[in-house]
Short mmCIF file of C-alpha atoms and ligand atoms in Angstrom, two decimals:
data_model
loop_
_atom_site.label_atom_id
_atom_site.label_comp_id
_atom_site.label_asym_id
_atom_site.label_seq_id
_atom_site.Cartn_x
_atom_site.Cartn_y
_atom_site.Cartn_z
CA MET A 1 3.41 -24.39 -3.83
CA ILE A 2 2.23 -21.30 -5.72
CA SER A 3 1.24 -18.37 -3.49
CA TYR A 4 -0.45 -15.09 -4.30
CA GLY A 5 2.68 -12.94 -4.42
CA LYS A 6 6.43 -13.26 -4.56
CA GLN A 7 9.47 -11.11 -5.20
CA SER A 8 11.51 -11.23 -8.38
CA ILE A 9 15.28 -10.92 -7.80
CA ASN A 10 17.69 -10.97 -10.73
CA GLN A 11 21.48 -10.94 -10.93
CA GLU A 12 21.60 -7.14 -11.20
CA ASP A 13 19.62 -6.84 -7.97
CA ILE A 14 22.07 -9.20 -6.25
CA ASP A 15 25.14 -7.42 -7.63
CA SER A 16 23.92 -4.04 -6.45
CA VAL A 17 23.54 -5.31 -2.87
CA VAL A 18 26.91 -7.08 -2.91
CA GLN A 19 28.52 -3.82 -4.06
CA VAL A 20 27.21 -2.07 -0.93
CA LEU A 21 28.47 -4.91 1.24
CA LYS A 22 31.97 -4.21 -0.07
CA SER A 23 31.64 -0.43 0.40
CA ASP A 24 32.25 1.84 3.41
CA PHE A 25 28.59 2.24 4.37
CA LEU A 26 26.02 -0.41 5.18
CA THR A 27 23.65 2.28 6.33
CA GLN A 28 23.46 6.10 6.19
CA GLY A 29 25.69 6.15 3.08
CA PRO A 30 24.90 7.46 -0.41
CA MET A 31 22.40 4.80 -1.48
CA VAL A 32 19.42 6.00 0.49
CA LYS A 33 19.59 9.48 -1.07
CA ASP A 34 19.97 7.93 -4.52
CA PHE A 35 16.93 5.71 -3.91
CA GLU A 36 14.91 8.69 -2.70
CA GLN A 37 15.88 10.67 -5.81
CA ALA A 38 14.95 7.75 -8.04
CA ILE A 39 11.50 7.58 -6.43
CA CYS A 40 11.09 11.36 -6.96
CA ASP A 41 12.14 10.97 -10.61
CA TYR A 42 9.70 8.11 -11.08
CA THR A 43 6.66 9.57 -9.35
CA GLY A 44 7.24 13.25 -10.08
CA ALA A 45 7.11 14.19 -6.38
CA LYS A 46 9.52 16.89 -5.11
CA TYR A 47 10.64 15.11 -1.97
CA CYS A 48 10.99 11.51 -0.80
CA ILE A 49 11.93 9.98 2.58
CA ALA A 50 12.87 6.29 2.61
CA VAL A 51 11.96 4.49 5.85
CA THR A 52 12.00 1.07 7.55
CA ASN A 53 8.65 -0.14 6.21
CA GLY A 54 5.22 1.05 5.07
CA THR A 55 3.76 0.91 8.55
CA VAL A 56 6.23 3.40 10.02
CA ALA A 57 5.78 5.54 6.92
CA LEU A 58 2.12 5.85 7.92
CA HIS A 59 3.07 6.51 11.54
CA LEU A 60 5.46 9.32 10.53
CA CYS A 61 2.78 10.86 8.28
CA MET A 62 0.36 11.08 11.22
CA LEU A 63 3.08 12.68 13.37
CA ALA A 64 4.19 15.12 10.64
CA LEU A 65 0.58 16.29 10.20
CA ASN A 66 0.20 16.70 13.99
CA ILE A 67 -2.72 14.25 14.11
CA CYS A 68 -3.33 13.70 17.83
CA LYS A 69 -5.73 12.77 20.57
CA ASN A 70 -9.45 13.18 19.72
CA ASP A 71 -8.74 13.90 16.04
CA GLU A 72 -10.65 11.66 13.64
CA VAL A 73 -9.07 10.07 10.59
CA ILE A 74 -11.04 8.28 7.89
CA THR A 75 -9.75 5.20 6.06
CA SER A 76 -11.08 2.12 4.26
CA PRO A 77 -12.12 -1.02 6.16
CA ASN A 78 -10.83 -3.09 3.18
CA THR A 79 -7.15 -2.72 3.87
CA PHE A 80 -4.20 -4.07 5.78
CA LEU A 81 -4.23 -3.34 9.51
CA ALA A 82 -1.47 -0.68 9.25
CA SER A 83 -3.70 1.86 7.42
CA ALA A 84 -5.89 2.09 10.54
CA ASN A 85 -3.32 1.25 13.24
CA CYS A 86 -1.30 4.39 12.40
CA ILE A 87 -4.29 6.44 13.59
CA LEU A 88 -4.23 4.63 16.92
CA TYR A 89 -0.43 5.08 17.27
CA VAL A 90 -1.04 8.83 17.73
CA ASN A 91 -4.10 8.29 19.96
CA ALA A 92 -6.46 9.60 17.31
CA ILE A 93 -9.81 8.03 16.41
CA PRO A 94 -10.10 5.70 13.42
CA LYS A 95 -13.26 6.08 11.33
CA PHE A 96 -14.07 3.87 8.40
CA ALA A 97 -15.87 4.71 5.19
CA ASP A 98 -17.32 1.71 3.37
CA ILE A 99 -16.07 0.68 -0.07
CA ASP A 100 -17.43 1.00 -3.57
CA PRO A 101 -18.18 -2.66 -4.44
CA LEU A 102 -17.09 -2.14 -8.06
CA THR A 103 -13.48 -1.24 -7.15
CA ALA A 104 -13.21 -2.29 -3.45
CA CYS A 105 -11.66 1.18 -2.89
CA ILE A 106 -13.09 3.68 -0.41
CA SER A 107 -16.46 5.14 -1.55
CA ILE A 108 -16.61 8.95 -2.05
CA LYS A 109 -20.25 8.98 -0.83
CA GLU A 110 -19.31 7.08 2.32
CA ILE A 111 -16.38 9.41 3.10
CA LYS A 112 -18.79 12.35 3.13
CA LYS A 113 -21.03 10.52 5.63
CA GLN A 114 -18.15 10.02 8.07
CA ILE A 115 -16.94 13.64 8.23
CA THR A 116 -17.51 15.49 11.52
CA SER A 117 -16.04 18.64 13.08
CA LYS A 118 -13.24 16.45 14.50
CA THR A 119 -12.14 14.97 11.17
CA LYS A 120 -8.55 15.92 10.30
CA CYS A 121 -7.37 13.54 7.62
CA ILE A 122 -8.36 10.94 5.02
CA ILE A 123 -6.21 7.91 4.24
CA PRO A 124 -7.44 6.51 0.92
CA VAL A 125 -6.02 3.07 0.08
CA HIS A 126 -5.29 2.32 -3.59
CA PHE A 127 -6.66 -1.21 -3.34
CA ALA A 128 -5.02 -3.90 -5.48
CA GLY A 129 -3.04 -1.14 -7.21
CA GLN A 130 -6.02 0.79 -8.60
CA SER A 131 -5.92 4.46 -7.60
CA CYS A 132 -8.90 5.84 -5.69
CA ASP A 133 -10.87 8.67 -7.24
CA MET A 134 -8.36 11.24 -6.03
CA GLN A 135 -9.85 14.39 -7.52
CA SER A 136 -13.15 13.75 -5.73
CA ILE A 137 -11.32 13.04 -2.46
CA PHE A 138 -9.19 16.15 -2.94
CA GLU A 139 -12.39 18.18 -3.41
CA ILE A 140 -13.87 16.84 -0.16
CA ALA A 141 -10.62 17.53 1.67
CA LYS A 142 -10.45 21.09 0.36
CA ASN A 143 -14.05 21.85 1.37
CA ASN A 144 -13.55 20.43 4.87
CA ASN A 145 -9.98 21.49 5.54
CA LEU A 146 -8.60 17.96 5.75
CA PHE A 147 -5.23 16.42 5.00
CA ILE A 148 -4.86 13.49 2.60
CA VAL A 149 -2.34 10.67 3.05
CA GLU A 150 -2.46 8.18 0.18
CA ASP A 151 -1.76 4.61 1.25
CA ALA A 152 -0.12 3.47 -1.98
CA ALA A 153 1.43 0.32 -0.50
CA HIS A 154 -0.20 -1.53 -3.44
CA ALA A 155 0.28 1.12 -6.05
CA ILE A 156 3.85 1.97 -6.94
CA GLY A 157 3.91 2.14 -10.75
CA SER A 158 0.20 2.99 -10.97
CA LYS A 159 -1.24 6.01 -12.65
CA TYR A 160 -4.18 8.27 -11.82
CA LYS A 161 -5.34 10.26 -14.86
CA ASN A 162 -2.14 11.84 -16.18
CA THR A 163 -0.21 11.57 -12.89
CA LYS A 164 1.84 8.83 -11.32
CA VAL A 165 0.59 7.61 -7.92
CA GLY A 166 3.01 9.21 -5.44
CA SER A 167 3.17 12.52 -7.30
CA CYS A 168 1.02 13.99 -4.48
CA GLN A 169 -0.86 16.14 -6.96
CA TYR A 170 -4.05 15.46 -4.98
CA SER A 171 -2.65 14.77 -1.53
CA ASP A 172 -0.25 15.99 1.15
CA LEU A 173 1.69 12.75 1.48
CA THR A 174 1.86 9.31 -0.16
CA ILE A 175 3.32 6.18 1.39
CA PHE A 176 4.74 3.07 -0.32
CA SER A 177 5.74 -0.36 1.05
CA PHE A 178 8.59 -2.50 -0.27
CA HIS A 179 7.71 -5.74 1.50
CA PRO A 180 8.51 -8.76 -0.74
CA VAL A 181 4.85 -9.36 -1.69
CA LYS A 182 4.55 -5.80 -2.98
CA THR A 183 5.48 -4.77 -6.57
CA ILE A 184 9.10 -3.80 -5.82
CA THR A 185 10.98 -4.86 -2.72
CA THR A 186 13.83 -3.90 -0.41
CA GLY A 187 13.18 -6.87 1.98
CA GLU A 188 11.44 -4.61 4.47
CA GLY A 189 11.13 -1.00 3.45
CA GLY A 190 8.92 1.97 2.76
CA ALA A 191 8.91 5.53 1.55
CA ILE A 192 6.94 8.74 1.82
CA THR A 193 6.63 11.28 -1.00
CA THR A 194 5.46 14.89 -0.69
CA ASN A 195 5.74 18.27 -2.42
CA ASN A 196 5.67 20.15 0.90
CA GLU A 197 9.13 21.23 2.08
CA GLN A 198 8.04 21.77 5.69
CA LEU A 199 6.57 18.30 5.95
CA TYR A 200 9.70 16.90 4.32
CA LYS A 201 12.00 18.56 6.86
CA LYS A 202 9.90 17.39 9.75
CA LEU A 203 9.80 13.83 8.40
CA LEU A 204 13.60 13.81 8.04
CA MET A 205 13.97 14.69 11.72
CA LEU A 206 11.33 12.24 12.92
CA ARG A 207 12.95 9.39 10.96
CA SER A 208 16.12 9.81 13.00
CA HIS A 209 15.35 10.47 16.69
CA GLY A 210 14.02 14.00 16.10
CA MET A 211 17.58 15.23 15.93
CA THR A 212 19.37 17.54 13.55
CA LYS A 213 23.02 18.35 12.77
CA ASP A 214 22.20 20.95 10.20
CA PRO A 215 24.01 24.16 11.31
CA LEU A 216 21.15 26.23 9.87
CA ASN A 217 18.59 24.54 12.11
CA LEU A 218 20.55 24.35 15.40
CA ILE A 219 19.38 26.45 18.32
CA LYS A 220 22.97 26.69 19.52
CA ASN A 221 26.18 25.15 18.20
CA ASP A 222 28.97 23.72 20.42
CA GLY A 223 31.10 22.48 17.49
CA ALA A 224 31.43 20.01 14.66
CA TRP A 225 30.25 17.08 16.86
CA TYR A 226 27.13 18.87 17.98
CA TYR A 227 23.60 17.58 17.38
CA GLU A 228 20.31 18.65 18.79
CA MET A 229 17.09 16.77 19.52
CA GLN A 230 14.18 19.08 18.84
CA GLU A 231 11.33 16.55 18.53
CA LEU A 232 10.61 13.07 19.86
CA GLY A 233 11.55 10.93 16.90
CA PHE A 234 12.51 7.34 16.14
CA ASN A 235 15.04 5.22 14.30
CA TYR A 236 12.94 4.49 11.21
CA ARG A 237 15.86 4.55 8.75
CA LEU A 238 16.33 2.34 5.71
CA THR A 239 19.83 0.83 5.21
CA ASP A 240 22.08 1.34 2.18
CA LEU A 241 21.89 -2.40 1.50
CA GLN A 242 18.14 -2.13 1.17
CA ALA A 243 18.26 1.13 -0.81
CA ALA A 244 20.64 -0.44 -3.34
CA LEU A 245 18.15 -3.23 -3.91
CA GLY A 246 15.38 -0.64 -4.19
CA ILE A 247 17.24 1.33 -6.89
CA SER A 248 17.78 -1.82 -8.89
CA GLN A 249 14.17 -2.93 -8.47
CA LEU A 250 12.82 0.48 -9.41
CA LYS A 251 14.67 0.17 -12.75
CA ARG A 252 12.61 -2.94 -13.37
CA LEU A 253 9.28 -1.41 -12.29
CA ASP A 254 7.91 -0.66 -15.74
CA LYS A 255 8.58 -4.27 -16.78
CA PHE A 256 6.86 -5.48 -13.62
CA ARG A 257 3.95 -3.23 -14.39
CA GLU A 258 3.53 -4.47 -17.93
CA LYS A 259 3.68 -8.13 -16.89
CA ARG A 260 1.23 -7.66 -14.03
CA ARG A 261 -1.31 -6.02 -16.34
CA GLU A 262 -0.80 -8.76 -18.88
CA LEU A 263 -1.42 -11.52 -16.30
CA VAL A 264 -4.58 -9.83 -14.99
CA SER A 265 -5.93 -9.57 -18.57
CA LEU A 266 -5.17 -13.26 -19.07
CA TYR A 267 -7.05 -14.30 -15.91
CA LYS A 268 -10.00 -12.17 -16.99
CA LYS A 269 -9.98 -13.63 -20.47
CA PHE A 270 -10.13 -17.17 -19.10
CA LEU A 271 -12.62 -16.58 -16.29
CA VAL A 272 -14.81 -13.63 -17.11
CA ASN A 273 -17.43 -15.62 -19.01
CA ASP A 274 -17.78 -18.18 -16.23
CA ASN A 275 -20.71 -17.07 -14.06
CA ARG A 276 -19.16 -18.61 -10.95
CA PHE A 277 -16.61 -15.78 -10.97
CA SER A 278 -16.37 -12.05 -11.36
CA PHE A 279 -13.72 -9.31 -11.15
CA LEU A 280 -13.39 -5.80 -9.89
CA GLU A 281 -13.68 -2.97 -12.42
CA GLU A 282 -10.83 -0.76 -13.49
CA LYS A 283 -12.10 2.81 -13.77
CA PRO A 284 -11.19 5.07 -16.74
CA TYR A 285 -9.15 7.36 -14.45
CA SER A 286 -6.97 4.44 -13.37
CA ASP A 287 -4.07 2.78 -15.15
CA ALA A 288 -2.97 0.39 -12.44
CA CYS A 289 0.19 -1.48 -11.80
CA PHE A 290 -1.80 -4.29 -10.20
CA HIS A 291 -0.57 -5.59 -6.86
CA LEU A 292 -3.40 -8.09 -6.52
CA CYS A 293 -5.78 -9.90 -8.79
CA PRO A 294 -8.86 -10.51 -6.63
CA ILE A 295 -11.50 -12.86 -7.96
CA LEU A 296 -15.02 -12.81 -6.56
CA LEU A 297 -16.85 -16.07 -5.96
CA ASN A 298 -20.52 -15.87 -6.88
CA PHE A 299 -22.07 -18.12 -4.26
CA ASN A 300 -25.41 -18.14 -6.10
CA GLU A 301 -23.66 -20.39 -8.60
CA ILE A 302 -21.46 -22.30 -6.14
CA THR A 303 -22.42 -24.88 -3.50
CA MET A 304 -19.03 -25.21 -1.76
CA THR A 305 -18.05 -22.82 1.02
CA LYS A 306 -15.09 -20.50 0.66
CA LYS A 307 -13.30 -22.42 3.39
CA GLU A 308 -13.70 -25.67 1.43
CA ILE A 309 -12.56 -24.05 -1.80
CA VAL A 310 -9.41 -22.55 -0.27
CA LYS A 311 -8.55 -25.87 1.42
CA LYS A 312 -9.00 -27.78 -1.84
CA LEU A 313 -6.85 -25.25 -3.68
CA GLN A 314 -4.16 -25.73 -1.05
CA ASP A 315 -4.32 -29.50 -1.64
CA ASN A 316 -3.54 -28.64 -5.28
CA ASN A 317 -0.54 -26.50 -4.38
CA LEU A 318 -2.31 -23.16 -4.69
CA ASN A 319 -1.84 -21.25 -1.43
CA LEU A 320 -4.10 -18.23 -1.87
CA GLN A 321 -4.75 -15.33 0.46
CA VAL A 322 -7.79 -13.19 1.13
CA HIS A 323 -7.48 -9.38 0.96
CA TYR A 324 -8.85 -8.27 3.31
CA ILE A 325 -10.59 -9.27 6.52
CA PRO A 326 -12.36 -5.94 7.18
CA VAL A 327 -10.25 -4.13 9.78
CA HIS A 328 -13.29 -3.21 11.92
CA LEU A 329 -14.01 -6.92 12.45
CA GLN A 330 -10.68 -7.58 14.15
CA PRO A 331 -11.10 -8.30 17.87
CA TYR A 332 -9.03 -5.24 18.79
CA TYR A 333 -11.26 -2.94 16.73
CA LYS A 334 -14.44 -4.63 17.98
CA ASP A 335 -13.25 -3.69 21.47
CA LEU A 336 -13.20 -0.09 20.26
CA GLY A 337 -16.92 -0.39 19.47
CA PHE A 338 -17.04 -1.52 15.82
CA LYS A 339 -19.30 -4.43 14.95
CA GLU A 340 -20.50 -6.75 12.23
CA GLY A 341 -22.87 -4.90 9.88
CA ASP A 342 -21.13 -1.51 10.25
CA PHE A 343 -19.63 -1.62 6.72
CA PRO A 344 -21.73 -4.09 4.72
CA GLU A 345 -20.01 -3.66 1.38
CA ALA A 346 -16.55 -4.43 2.82
CA GLU A 347 -18.06 -7.40 4.68
CA ARG A 348 -19.78 -8.73 1.58
CA TYR A 349 -16.60 -8.25 -0.44
CA TYR A 350 -14.55 -10.18 2.15
CA LYS A 351 -16.93 -13.15 1.96
CA GLN A 352 -16.54 -13.38 -1.81
CA THR A 353 -12.91 -12.53 -2.55
CA ILE A 354 -9.76 -14.60 -3.10
CA SER A 355 -6.50 -13.22 -4.48
CA LEU A 356 -5.16 -15.08 -7.52
CA PRO A 357 -1.38 -15.53 -7.85
CA LEU A 358 0.12 -12.42 -9.38
CA TYR A 359 3.86 -11.80 -9.67
CA PHE A 360 6.48 -11.08 -12.29
CA ASP A 361 7.96 -14.57 -12.58
CA LEU A 362 4.56 -16.18 -13.22
CA SER A 363 4.29 -17.41 -16.82
CA HIS A 364 1.28 -17.56 -19.14
CA ASP A 365 1.37 -21.37 -18.80
CA ASP A 366 1.29 -20.97 -15.00
CA VAL A 367 -1.85 -18.83 -15.33
CA GLN A 368 -3.48 -21.40 -17.63
CA HIS A 369 -2.61 -24.13 -15.14
CA ILE A 370 -3.99 -22.13 -12.21
CA VAL A 371 -7.20 -21.35 -14.10
CA GLU A 372 -7.70 -25.05 -14.90
CA ILE A 373 -7.32 -26.01 -11.26
CA ILE A 374 -9.77 -23.34 -10.13
CA LYS A 375 -12.34 -24.19 -12.81
CA ASP A 376 -12.05 -27.83 -11.86
CA ILE A 377 -12.28 -27.37 -8.10
CA VAL A 378 -14.95 -24.74 -7.60
CA LYS A 379 -18.33 -26.44 -7.61
C1 PLP B 1 1.67 -3.84 3.15
C2 PLP B 1 0.75 -2.73 3.50
C3 PLP B 1 1.05 -1.77 4.48
C4 PLP B 1 2.24 -1.90 5.41
O1 PLP B 1 3.46 -2.01 4.80
P1 PLP B 1 4.67 -2.77 5.53
O2 PLP B 1 5.83 -2.37 4.70
O3 PLP B 1 4.36 -4.20 5.53
O4 PLP B 1 4.74 -2.21 6.93
C5 PLP B 1 0.20 -0.71 4.64
N1 PLP B 1 -0.94 -0.59 3.92
C6 PLP B 1 -1.27 -1.51 3.00
C7 PLP B 1 -2.53 -1.30 2.22
C8 PLP B 1 -0.46 -2.61 2.77
O5 PLP B 1 -0.82 -3.55 1.89
#
């Protein structure tokens, strides 16, 4: 069975984890700091905090920015649940801005429409690995006194203009996810980057119960054993086992990036002239490390339903996913007052899209084989 995404683990990855297993620390040892430094080196950000997964990374960002009850935060409806759920975790109000149908990323025009006096933050999602138009979003944020948290769960290795995604040149914070379907993996895992020292220090505390042992930060000091809890935090730490895998995977990122771009080009070459299918655009400001390769089904040219197509592909060992069911159409969000028709571009996109298999260990022959099956099945 071929699915849409899959990790690539080589002997070096395995050896690096085994080495930690034989060391003194399984967690809270030297690997996490090294991984964080490697992410800073790669992205160009000043600070990095590795955490348990991408979802808690988003949660910590909301807390670090003091987003709270009655604040409004704008994100894309075309995303994984976590981009919006983090807003609810802090009792704030999720607002969605519809997508640009050419990129399936949040639309600049639609963001402007959603801003009110209660808006505090924008969470742009770099969909499929393509960076959002960050300079335009930065401009809106500056004019309206808003924070920006980039959800770059899809976009480690991607570039925006002459910056790496995660550099935080046009944002306060950026989050990554290292789930196995993402571009690099630590099993479960995530990270936050920032250039703001205050946010960094706050995130460090929140990651570990809101406590500190740093003599410089203690309110009083009873002795070497002494620690102080100054905020309500969590245990959102990454382990050294995971960080070791992350360091090893990060070394492979540029190879992953090259291969992913190559495979996307290949799919386009084979399918772009077939009027049953179309693709998203890559904008000139983007140089993506693609996480997904969505293909759009043009139902003017197709008589089968999407349900039938996906079932038939499954019968042919292609187990494809759809990214994404618009978040506002989830029952939980409908209970909050959202309804069908609220974000028509995201809804239209959902009806048309399927994600083609895209991962490092996929060969050119695999792509050719997949394309043949799809061309044969879709009628
Ligand atoms: C995967 C993903 C997340 C959540 O990351 P986890 O590590 O699975 O918690 C958040 N946002 C987007 C867009 C994602 O794709």
